[in-house]
Short mmCIF file of C-alpha atoms and ligand atoms in Angstrom, two decimals:
data_model
loop_
_atom_site.label_atom_id
_atom_site.label_comp_id
_atom_site.label_asym_id
_atom_site.label_seq_id
_atom_site.Cartn_x
_atom_site.Cartn_y
_atom_site.Cartn_z
CA UNK A 245 -22.22 -11.84 -15.27
CA UNK A 246 -19.67 -10.93 -12.61
CA UNK A 247 -17.07 -13.18 -11.09
CA UNK A 248 -17.42 -11.42 -7.73
CA UNK A 249 -19.98 -9.00 -6.35
CA UNK A 250 -19.03 -7.35 -3.06
CA UNK A 251 -21.94 -5.82 -1.12
CA UNK A 252 -20.92 -2.99 1.23
CA UNK A 253 -18.26 -0.32 0.84
CA UNK A 254 -16.81 -0.28 4.36
CA UNK A 255 -13.21 -1.33 5.07
CA UNK A 256 -13.99 -5.03 4.64
CA UNK A 257 -15.83 -4.57 1.34
CA UNK A 258 -13.29 -2.14 -0.11
CA UNK A 259 -10.47 -4.56 0.68
CA UNK A 260 -12.46 -7.54 -0.63
CA UNK A 261 -13.14 -5.80 -3.95
CA UNK A 262 -9.46 -4.84 -4.33
CA UNK A 263 -8.29 -8.38 -3.51
CA UNK A 264 -10.77 -9.93 -5.97
CA UNK A 265 -9.85 -7.54 -8.78
CA UNK A 266 -6.13 -8.01 -8.14
CA UNK A 267 -6.70 -11.68 -8.93
CA UNK A 268 -8.20 -10.68 -12.27
CA UNK A 269 -11.83 -11.26 -11.31
CA UNK A 270 -14.53 -9.15 -12.96
CA UNK A 271 -15.68 -7.38 -9.82
CA UNK A 272 -18.54 -5.10 -8.82
CA UNK A 273 -18.75 -3.22 -5.51
CA UNK A 274 -22.23 -2.15 -4.42
CA UNK A 275 -22.72 0.51 -1.72
CA UNK A 276 -26.04 1.98 -0.72
CA UNK A 277 -24.61 5.27 0.58
CA UNK A 278 -23.37 8.26 -1.39
CA UNK A 279 -19.82 7.68 -0.16
CA UNK A 280 -17.54 4.73 0.41
CA UNK A 281 -15.95 4.05 3.81
CA UNK A 282 -18.22 6.32 5.83
CA UNK A 283 -17.67 4.51 9.14
CA UNK A 284 -13.97 3.99 8.43
CA UNK A 285 -13.69 7.75 7.99
CA UNK A 286 -15.13 8.49 11.45
CA UNK A 287 -13.01 5.87 13.22
CA UNK A 288 -10.25 6.96 15.59
CA UNK A 289 -11.87 10.33 16.22
CA UNK A 290 -12.23 11.08 12.50
CA UNK A 291 -8.59 10.45 11.61
CA UNK A 292 -9.06 6.86 10.45
CA UNK A 293 -7.43 4.34 12.75
CA UNK A 294 -6.44 1.90 9.96
CA UNK A 295 -4.80 -0.79 12.07
CA UNK A 296 -2.63 -1.46 15.11
CA UNK A 297 1.07 -2.18 15.23
CA UNK A 298 1.13 -4.45 18.32
CA UNK A 299 2.42 -8.01 17.80
CA UNK A 300 -0.10 -10.37 16.19
CA UNK A 301 -0.84 -12.18 19.49
CA UNK A 302 -1.60 -8.89 21.21
CA UNK A 303 -3.89 -7.80 18.39
CA UNK A 304 -5.81 -11.07 18.74
CA UNK A 305 -6.03 -10.56 22.53
CA UNK A 306 -7.59 -7.15 21.87
CA UNK A 307 -10.34 -8.84 19.86
CA UNK A 308 -12.14 -10.56 22.77
CA UNK A 309 -15.08 -11.49 20.54
CA UNK A 310 -13.72 -14.61 18.77
CA UNK A 311 -10.33 -13.05 17.93
CA UNK A 312 -8.73 -16.51 17.95
CA UNK A 313 -10.75 -17.41 14.86
CA UNK A 314 -8.48 -14.93 13.03
CA UNK A 315 -5.22 -16.85 13.63
CA UNK A 316 -5.38 -18.67 10.30
CA UNK A 317 -6.47 -15.54 8.44
CA UNK A 318 -3.53 -13.66 10.02
CA UNK A 319 -1.15 -16.30 8.69
CA UNK A 320 -2.20 -15.18 5.20
CA UNK A 321 -2.60 -11.42 5.76
CA UNK A 322 -2.03 -9.66 9.10
CA UNK A 323 -1.76 -6.19 10.62
CA UNK A 324 1.78 -5.70 9.29
CA UNK A 325 0.53 -6.60 5.80
CA UNK A 326 -2.13 -3.90 6.22
CA UNK A 327 0.63 -1.37 6.97
CA UNK A 328 2.61 -2.45 3.89
CA UNK A 329 -0.57 -2.43 1.81
CA UNK A 330 -1.29 1.21 2.65
CA UNK A 331 2.33 2.23 2.21
CA UNK A 332 2.28 0.67 -1.26
CA UNK A 333 -0.83 2.75 -2.00
CA UNK A 334 1.21 5.82 -1.05
CA UNK A 335 -0.48 6.38 2.33
CA UNK A 336 2.19 7.15 4.91
CA UNK A 337 1.25 5.88 8.35
CA UNK A 338 2.38 6.80 11.86
CA UNK A 339 2.12 5.01 15.18
CA UNK A 340 0.38 6.63 18.14
CA UNK A 341 -0.41 5.45 21.70
CA UNK A 342 -1.22 1.76 22.28
CA UNK A 343 0.11 0.89 18.78
CA UNK A 344 -2.69 2.69 16.95
CA UNK A 345 -1.83 3.48 13.33
CA UNK A 346 -3.07 6.62 11.57
CA UNK A 347 -2.33 8.32 8.27
CA UNK A 348 0.45 10.93 8.66
CA UNK A 349 -1.96 13.41 7.05
CA UNK A 350 -4.36 12.93 10.02
CA UNK A 351 -7.08 12.88 7.41
CA UNK A 352 -9.44 10.00 6.78
CA UNK A 353 -9.80 11.22 3.20
CA UNK A 354 -6.23 10.17 2.40
CA UNK A 355 -7.07 6.57 3.31
CA UNK A 356 -10.48 6.39 1.64
CA UNK A 357 -9.23 8.14 -1.54
CA UNK A 358 -6.26 5.77 -1.82
CA UNK A 359 -8.63 2.79 -1.65
CA UNK A 360 -10.94 4.35 -4.25
CA UNK A 361 -7.99 5.12 -6.58
CA UNK A 362 -6.90 1.50 -6.31
CA UNK A 363 -10.41 0.27 -7.13
CA UNK A 364 -10.48 2.57 -10.18
CA UNK A 365 -7.05 1.40 -11.29
CA UNK A 366 -8.29 -2.19 -11.07
CA UNK A 367 -11.45 -1.35 -13.05
CA UNK A 368 -13.82 -2.41 -10.29
CA UNK A 369 -17.35 -1.39 -11.18
CA UNK A 370 -18.38 0.79 -8.21
CA UNK A 371 -22.08 1.36 -7.79
CA UNK A 372 -22.91 3.99 -5.18
CA UNK A 373 -26.40 4.89 -3.92
CA UNK A 374 -27.35 1.35 -4.89
CA UNK A 375 -29.11 -0.69 -2.24
CA UNK A 376 -29.21 -4.46 -2.28
CA UNK A 377 -32.62 -5.78 -1.20
CA UNK A 378 -32.12 -9.53 -1.46
CA UNK A 379 -29.84 -12.31 -2.67
CA UNK A 380 -31.12 -15.32 -4.49
CA UNK A 381 -28.75 -18.18 -3.74
CA UNK A 382 -28.52 -20.90 -6.36
CA UNK A 383 -26.75 -24.25 -6.25
CA UNK A 384 -24.53 -25.09 -9.26
CA UNK A 385 -25.69 -21.85 -10.86
CA UNK A 386 -24.75 -18.20 -10.44
CA UNK A 387 -26.20 -16.32 -7.48
CA UNK A 388 -28.46 -13.33 -8.11
CA UNK A 389 -28.01 -10.04 -6.29
CA UNK A 390 -31.31 -8.19 -6.36
CA UNK A 391 -31.36 -4.44 -5.80
CA UNK A 392 -34.14 -2.60 -3.98
CA UNK A 393 -35.22 -1.25 -7.39
CA UNK A 394 -35.48 -4.90 -8.53
CA UNK A 395 -32.56 -4.69 -10.94
CA UNK A 396 -30.70 -8.01 -10.78
CA UNK A 397 -27.04 -8.93 -11.27
CA UNK A 398 -25.69 -12.45 -11.57
CA UNK A 399 -22.37 -13.47 -10.07
CA UNK A 400 -20.32 -16.58 -9.45
CA UNK A 401 -19.40 -15.43 -5.95
CA UNK A 402 -20.92 -12.95 -3.56
CA UNK A 403 -19.12 -11.28 -0.65
CA UNK A 404 -21.38 -9.91 2.09
CA UNK A 405 -19.58 -6.99 3.74
CA UNK A 406 -22.49 -4.88 4.98
CA UNK A 407 -21.26 -4.44 8.58
CA UNK A 408 -23.30 -4.75 11.77
CA UNK A 409 -25.99 -2.58 13.31
CA UNK A 410 -24.02 0.01 15.25
CA UNK A 411 -24.35 3.70 14.26
CA UNK A 412 -26.85 3.02 11.45
CA UNK A 413 -26.61 6.50 9.93
CA UNK A 414 -23.31 5.34 8.42
CA UNK A 415 -25.27 2.76 6.40
CA UNK A 416 -24.75 -0.30 8.61
CA UNK A 417 -28.36 -1.20 9.29
CA UNK A 418 -28.00 -4.94 9.69
CA UNK A 419 -29.33 -5.82 6.22
CA UNK A 420 -26.98 -8.78 5.81
CA UNK A 421 -28.25 -10.93 8.68
CA UNK A 422 -31.47 -11.88 6.80
CA UNK A 423 -29.46 -12.84 3.71
CA UNK A 424 -27.10 -14.97 5.82
CA UNK A 425 -30.08 -16.70 7.47
CA UNK A 426 -31.58 -17.38 4.05
CA UNK A 427 -28.37 -19.21 3.14
CA UNK A 428 -28.81 -21.34 6.28
CA UNK A 429 -26.46 -19.44 8.60
CA UNK A 430 -26.90 -18.99 12.35
CA UNK A 431 -26.89 -15.43 13.66
CA UNK A 432 -25.69 -15.35 17.25
CA UNK A 433 -27.45 -12.86 19.51
CA UNK A 434 -26.62 -9.24 18.65
CA UNK A 435 -25.61 -6.86 21.45
CA UNK A 436 -23.84 -3.53 21.87
CA UNK A 437 -20.10 -3.52 22.57
CA UNK A 438 -17.71 -0.59 23.04
CA UNK A 439 -20.65 1.28 24.50
CA UNK A 440 -21.31 3.71 27.37
CA UNK A 441 -23.00 2.25 30.48
CA UNK A 442 -26.01 3.52 32.41
CA UNK A 443 -26.32 3.74 36.18
CA UNK A 444 -29.04 4.60 38.70
CA UNK A 445 -26.53 5.45 41.46
CA UNK A 446 -27.48 8.62 43.32
CA UNK A 447 -24.22 10.35 42.40
CA UNK A 448 -25.08 9.79 38.73
CA UNK A 449 -28.75 10.77 39.05
CA UNK A 450 -27.97 13.96 41.01
CA UNK A 451 -25.09 14.67 38.60
CA UNK A 452 -22.53 15.10 41.43
CA UNK A 453 -19.70 13.83 39.23
CA UNK A 454 -21.07 14.62 35.75
CA UNK A 455 -18.33 15.64 33.33
CA UNK A 456 -15.51 14.46 35.63
CA UNK A 457 -12.84 12.50 33.80
CA UNK A 458 -10.31 10.30 35.55
CA UNK A 459 -6.94 9.40 34.07
CA UNK A 460 -5.34 5.95 34.13
CA UNK A 461 -7.71 4.35 36.60
CA UNK A 462 -8.21 0.60 36.98
CA UNK A 463 -11.83 -0.29 36.26
CA UNK A 464 -13.14 -3.81 36.81
CA UNK A 465 -16.37 -5.65 36.09
CA UNK A 466 -17.32 -7.89 39.03
CA UNK A 467 -19.03 -11.25 38.82
CA UNK A 468 -21.83 -12.40 41.15
CA UNK A 469 -19.30 -13.31 43.81
CA UNK A 470 -17.63 -9.89 43.64
CA UNK A 471 -14.54 -11.16 41.80
CA UNK A 472 -13.21 -9.20 38.78
CA UNK A 473 -14.09 -10.66 35.38
CA UNK A 474 -11.91 -8.12 33.60
CA UNK A 475 -9.90 -5.04 34.54
CA UNK A 476 -8.84 -2.23 32.21
CA UNK A 477 -6.36 0.50 33.09
CA UNK A 478 -7.32 3.55 31.06
CA UNK A 479 -9.20 6.84 31.35
CA UNK A 480 -12.91 7.07 32.18
CA UNK A 481 -15.64 9.69 32.39
CA UNK A 482 -18.79 10.25 34.46
CA UNK A 483 -21.74 11.38 32.33
CA UNK A 484 -25.33 12.47 33.00
CA UNK A 485 -26.56 8.90 32.46
CA UNK A 486 -23.67 6.78 33.74
CA UNK A 487 -20.07 6.20 32.75
CA UNK A 488 -18.11 6.31 29.51
CA UNK A 489 -14.55 6.77 28.23
CA UNK A 490 -11.95 4.21 27.08
CA UNK A 491 -11.88 2.00 30.23
CA UNK A 492 -15.69 1.84 30.30
CA UNK A 493 -15.95 1.05 26.58
CA UNK A 494 -13.52 -1.84 26.98
CA UNK A 495 -15.35 -3.17 30.03
CA UNK A 496 -18.77 -2.69 28.45
CA UNK A 497 -19.08 -5.98 26.56
CA UNK A 498 -18.40 -7.91 29.77
CA UNK A 499 -21.16 -5.95 31.55
CA UNK A 500 -23.58 -6.49 28.65
CA UNK A 501 -22.83 -10.23 28.58
CA UNK A 502 -23.42 -10.51 32.35
CA UNK A 503 -26.73 -8.62 31.97
CA UNK A 504 -27.68 -11.02 29.16
CA UNK A 505 -27.39 -13.84 31.74
CA UNK A 506 -30.34 -12.25 33.55
CA UNK A 507 -28.54 -10.23 36.25
CA UNK A 508 -30.34 -6.93 37.06
CA UNK A 509 -27.26 -4.93 37.82
CA UNK A 510 -23.51 -5.36 37.67
CA UNK A 511 -21.04 -4.02 40.22
CA UNK A 512 -18.02 -2.17 38.92
CA UNK A 513 -14.88 -1.62 40.96
CA UNK A 514 -12.84 1.52 40.48
CA UNK A 515 -9.29 2.00 41.75
CA UNK A 516 -8.52 5.68 41.18
CA UNK A 517 -4.84 5.30 42.19
CA UNK A 518 -3.83 1.86 40.86
CA UNK A 519 -0.12 2.69 40.91
CA UNK A 520 -0.05 2.81 44.73
CA UNK A 521 -0.95 0.15 47.28
CA UNK A 522 -3.58 1.09 49.85
CA UNK A 523 -1.23 0.66 52.84
CA UNK A 524 1.36 2.95 51.21
CA UNK A 525 -1.27 5.64 50.63
CA UNK A 526 -2.40 5.28 54.24
CA UNK A 527 1.14 5.52 55.62
CA UNK A 528 1.81 8.60 53.50
CA UNK A 529 -1.46 10.25 54.59
CA UNK A 530 -0.91 9.60 58.30
CA UNK A 531 2.65 10.93 57.99
CA UNK A 532 1.44 14.10 56.21
CA UNK A 533 -1.15 14.67 58.94
CA UNK A 534 1.48 14.18 61.63
CA UNK A 535 3.95 16.52 59.88
CA UNK A 536 1.29 19.20 59.24
CA UNK A 537 -1.30 18.92 62.03
CA UNK A 538 -2.88 22.27 61.18
CA UNK A 539 -3.47 21.53 57.49
CA UNK A 540 -6.99 20.89 56.28
CA UNK A 541 -7.76 17.35 55.13
CA UNK A 542 -8.49 18.70 51.66
CA UNK A 543 -4.98 20.18 51.43
CA UNK A 544 -3.43 16.98 52.78
CA UNK A 545 -5.15 14.80 50.18
CA UNK A 546 -5.00 17.30 47.32
CA UNK A 547 -3.34 15.94 44.21
CA UNK A 548 -4.14 12.31 44.96
CA UNK A 549 -7.40 12.46 43.02
CA UNK A 550 -9.13 15.27 41.07
CA UNK A 551 -10.57 17.95 43.36
CA UNK A 552 -14.21 17.24 42.51
CA UNK A 553 -13.83 13.59 43.33
CA UNK A 554 -11.98 14.41 46.55
CA UNK A 555 -14.78 16.75 47.65
CA UNK A 556 -17.32 14.05 46.86
CA UNK A 557 -15.39 11.39 48.80
CA UNK A 558 -15.08 13.73 51.80
CA UNK A 559 -18.80 14.44 51.61
CA UNK A 560 -19.84 10.76 51.59
CA UNK A 561 -17.54 10.23 54.58
CA UNK A 562 -19.18 13.16 56.44
CA UNK A 563 -15.94 15.14 56.57
CA UNK A 564 -15.87 18.90 55.93
CA UNK A 565 -13.03 19.75 53.49
CA UNK A 566 -11.65 22.49 55.75
CA UNK A 567 -11.46 20.20 58.82
CA UNK A 568 -7.92 19.74 60.19
CA UNK A 569 -6.48 16.36 59.30
CA UNK A 570 -5.34 15.90 62.91
CA UNK A 571 -8.93 16.17 64.15
CA UNK A 572 -10.23 13.36 61.96
CA UNK A 573 -10.39 9.82 63.30
CA UNK A 574 -8.04 7.20 61.87
CA UNK A 575 -11.11 5.21 60.95
CA UNK A 576 -12.43 8.04 58.75
CA UNK A 577 -9.04 8.51 57.07
CA UNK A 578 -8.95 4.77 56.35
CA UNK A 579 -12.44 4.97 54.89
CA UNK A 580 -11.57 7.88 52.54
CA UNK A 581 -8.43 6.13 51.26
CA UNK A 582 -10.40 2.89 50.89
CA UNK A 583 -12.93 4.76 48.75
CA UNK A 584 -10.13 5.97 46.46
CA UNK A 585 -8.89 2.40 46.04
CA UNK A 586 -12.21 0.55 46.11
CA UNK A 587 -14.95 2.78 44.76
CA UNK A 588 -17.77 0.47 43.72
CA UNK A 589 -20.89 1.37 41.83
CA UNK A 590 -23.65 -0.49 40.02
CA UNK A 591 -24.56 -0.26 36.35
CA UNK A 592 -27.88 -1.52 35.05
CA UNK A 593 -27.51 -1.31 31.29
CA UNK A 594 -25.87 0.30 28.32
CA UNK A 595 -26.83 2.69 25.57
CA UNK A 596 -28.56 0.83 22.72
CA UNK A 597 -26.76 -1.00 19.90
CA UNK A 598 -27.39 1.96 17.58
CA UNK A 599 -25.22 4.11 19.87
CA UNK A 600 -22.48 1.51 20.38
CA UNK A 601 -19.21 1.67 18.45
CA UNK A 602 -19.28 -2.02 17.56
CA UNK A 603 -21.83 -4.86 17.18
CA UNK A 604 -21.34 -7.99 19.27
CA UNK A 605 -22.66 -11.25 17.80
CA UNK A 606 -23.38 -11.90 14.13
CA UNK A 607 -22.85 -14.64 11.54
CA UNK A 608 -21.57 -17.63 13.50
CA UNK A 609 -17.88 -18.25 12.84
CA UNK A 610 -18.50 -21.98 13.26
CA UNK A 611 -20.06 -21.91 9.79
CA UNK A 612 -17.19 -20.03 8.11
CA UNK A 613 -13.94 -21.53 6.78
CA UNK A 614 -11.29 -19.60 8.72
CA UNK A 615 -8.62 -19.36 6.02
CA UNK A 616 -10.96 -18.37 3.16
CA UNK A 617 -13.99 -16.68 4.81
CA UNK A 618 -16.19 -18.89 2.66
CA UNK A 619 -19.51 -20.15 3.95
CA UNK A 620 -19.43 -23.83 4.91
CA UNK A 621 -23.09 -23.98 3.91
CA UNK A 622 -23.28 -22.28 0.53
CA UNK A 623 -20.92 -22.42 -2.44
CA UNK A 624 -19.71 -19.04 -3.65
CA UNK A 625 -20.78 -17.16 -0.53
CA UNK A 626 -18.26 -15.22 1.58
CA UNK A 627 -18.54 -12.99 4.65
CA UNK A 628 -16.17 -10.39 6.03
CA UNK A 629 -16.05 -7.55 8.56
CA UNK A 630 -18.38 -6.69 11.40
CA UNK A 631 -21.27 -8.83 10.13
CA UNK A 632 -19.28 -11.80 11.45
CA UNK A 633 -19.50 -12.74 15.14
CA UNK A 634 -16.12 -11.08 15.75
CA UNK A 635 -15.64 -7.89 17.72
CA UNK A 636 -12.67 -6.11 19.18
CA UNK A 637 -11.83 -3.08 21.25
CA UNK A 638 -11.63 0.24 19.46
CA UNK A 639 -8.02 1.07 18.68
CA UNK A 640 -7.81 -0.32 15.16
CA UNK A 641 -8.69 -3.90 16.09
CA UNK A 642 -12.10 -4.02 14.39
CA UNK A 643 -10.74 -2.37 11.30
CA UNK A 644 -7.86 -4.85 11.27
CA UNK A 645 -10.38 -7.69 11.48
CA UNK A 646 -12.44 -6.09 8.67
CA UNK A 647 -9.43 -5.61 6.38
CA UNK A 648 -7.96 -9.06 7.05
CA UNK A 649 -11.24 -10.92 6.59
CA UNK A 650 -12.00 -8.71 3.57
CA UNK A 651 -8.66 -9.58 1.98
CA UNK A 652 -9.32 -13.30 2.38
CA UNK A 653 -12.95 -13.13 1.30
CA UNK A 654 -12.13 -11.16 -1.85
CA UNK A 655 -9.17 -13.19 -3.01
CA UNK A 656 -10.88 -16.54 -2.35
CA UNK A 657 -14.12 -15.39 -3.96
CA UNK A 658 -12.04 -14.63 -7.07
CA UNK A 659 -10.49 -18.11 -6.95
C1 FAD B 6 -17.71 6.33 15.74
C2 FAD B 6 -16.97 5.06 15.50
C3 FAD B 6 -15.61 4.99 15.75
C4 FAD B 6 -14.91 3.79 15.55
N1 FAD B 6 -13.59 3.77 15.85
C5 FAD B 6 -12.92 2.62 15.67
C6 FAD B 6 -11.52 2.56 15.96
O1 FAD B 6 -10.92 3.54 16.35
N2 FAD B 6 -10.90 1.36 15.76
C7 FAD B 6 -11.57 0.25 15.31
O2 FAD B 6 -10.96 -0.80 15.14
N3 FAD B 6 -12.86 0.29 15.03
C8 FAD B 6 -13.55 1.43 15.18
N4 FAD B 6 -14.88 1.46 14.90
C9 FAD B 6 -15.52 0.25 14.34
C10 FAD B 6 -15.18 0.08 12.85
O3 FAD B 6 -15.31 1.31 12.17
C11 FAD B 6 -16.08 -0.99 12.21
O4 FAD B 6 -15.94 -2.19 12.91
C12 FAD B 6 -15.76 -1.22 10.73
O5 FAD B 6 -16.02 -0.06 9.97
C13 FAD B 6 -16.57 -2.38 10.17
O6 FAD B 6 -16.27 -2.51 8.82
P1 FAD B 6 -17.24 -3.27 7.82
O7 FAD B 6 -16.64 -3.12 6.47
O8 FAD B 6 -17.54 -4.61 8.31
O9 FAD B 6 -18.64 -2.48 7.90
P2 FAD B 6 -19.03 -0.95 7.74
O10 FAD B 6 -17.87 -0.06 7.89
O11 FAD B 6 -20.18 -0.78 8.65
O12 FAD B 6 -19.51 -0.85 6.23
C14 FAD B 6 -20.65 -1.52 5.75
C15 FAD B 6 -21.11 -0.82 4.48
O13 FAD B 6 -22.16 -1.59 3.89
C16 FAD B 6 -23.12 -0.72 3.35
N5 FAD B 6 -24.42 -1.41 3.27
C17 FAD B 6 -25.19 -1.84 4.29
N6 FAD B 6 -26.30 -2.41 3.83
C18 FAD B 6 -26.26 -2.34 2.48
C19 FAD B 6 -27.14 -2.73 1.42
N7 FAD B 6 -28.32 -3.31 1.68
N8 FAD B 6 -26.77 -2.50 0.14
C20 FAD B 6 -25.58 -1.89 -0.15
N9 FAD B 6 -24.72 -1.48 0.81
C21 FAD B 6 -25.04 -1.71 2.10
C22 FAD B 6 -23.16 0.43 4.34
O14 FAD B 6 -23.71 1.60 3.77
C23 FAD B 6 -21.71 0.58 4.74
O15 FAD B 6 -21.03 1.51 3.96
C24 FAD B 6 -15.60 2.64 15.09
C25 FAD B 6 -16.96 2.70 14.82
C26 FAD B 6 -17.66 3.90 15.02
C27 FAD B 6 -19.13 3.94 14.75
#
């Protein structure tokens, strides 16, 4: 019999198994894939974005899906503890933009191998290519973890760390939700987050802007009354089906949640030049036209926005690019500048959950003890990582949540 069985070898499960074994618990880690940490290894563009160095409050703010639930967990083990943890394992880390932390080696292998070495050092029994099919929960008796091949292990505590449903080829196929339900847990509605959005706008359908990326724009999701629900200042990209890129991914969960309320389409507002007020841009444009009356409007406005976007904005305003600025009405100039500051477009949906970076929804946090990750409904049952109804932006926030909740689940399961 085991003291602790951890199911799932992602960041949350790896950390849970280490934490349990460090407390002296006889621990087994079960992973259905051939490798441990498959999704962790592809995070942060394949370089393994292990955590984020921003202050704790900021990290929590970047976990809009129930991040505040993590306050008590963070008081035990937080993002700075993750950094120390990896440094103690001999993994040197470096900080990049927006506080993102990566291994100095730029190789995910360094991180995954360090975790595996630690598990070996702690004599954790690691079972790869071993798929759990069911859990038999027992009261006042050990739980039974039943493999797909019907082999059964008994354990005092079980930690479910099987992730969500996003990118299932990494192994996260949502197996844990049924087990959680069997133990009496509520699974809040699952939905894609950190996901590209689809649009039926003509400029998307006729691919006018396909492949165009915009830097440091301000993108907002608008509510029914046209007021912004959220704004993100980052890069974005027009694709053949809609929009993507960092600003879109961050806005996506707000779009998906609005669509879940029954709205058919959601308006998005794009300010391509957020660093300048509209009246300043207008004054500068009118002055440039006055100073250079023979210059084409395209030359006058060049540099304000990427050339392809400028040509598109001139086209929708019925202005030929070679037309002299001085020959264009003030009204048309105002309209072009307004389009740069207030470009609105509708999105109707997102790519499916399988193509999202992160799963929204999951095991309800109301039924989990926040400073232990133990189930409030079943003795000896713990949850950690993306299976919980917690989701953050990409940038190390989900992995931070997985490692922090994993730490707590593992050490308390051992207790
Ligand atoms: C392409 C991509 C990039 C990402 N980039 C970032 C980023 O930059 N920053 C960030 O914070 N987050 C990022 N994420 C999200 C982050 O990787 C996940 O939130 C995190 O890996 C979740 O950890 P987890 O341990 O809960 O689950 P997972 O990493 O999904 O691991 C779950 C494990 O459980 C195993 N398993 C499942 N079912 C069974 C079963 N029945 N029996 C045995 N084992 C089972 C799976 O094989 C898997 O190995 C990214 C995700 C993707 C897909």
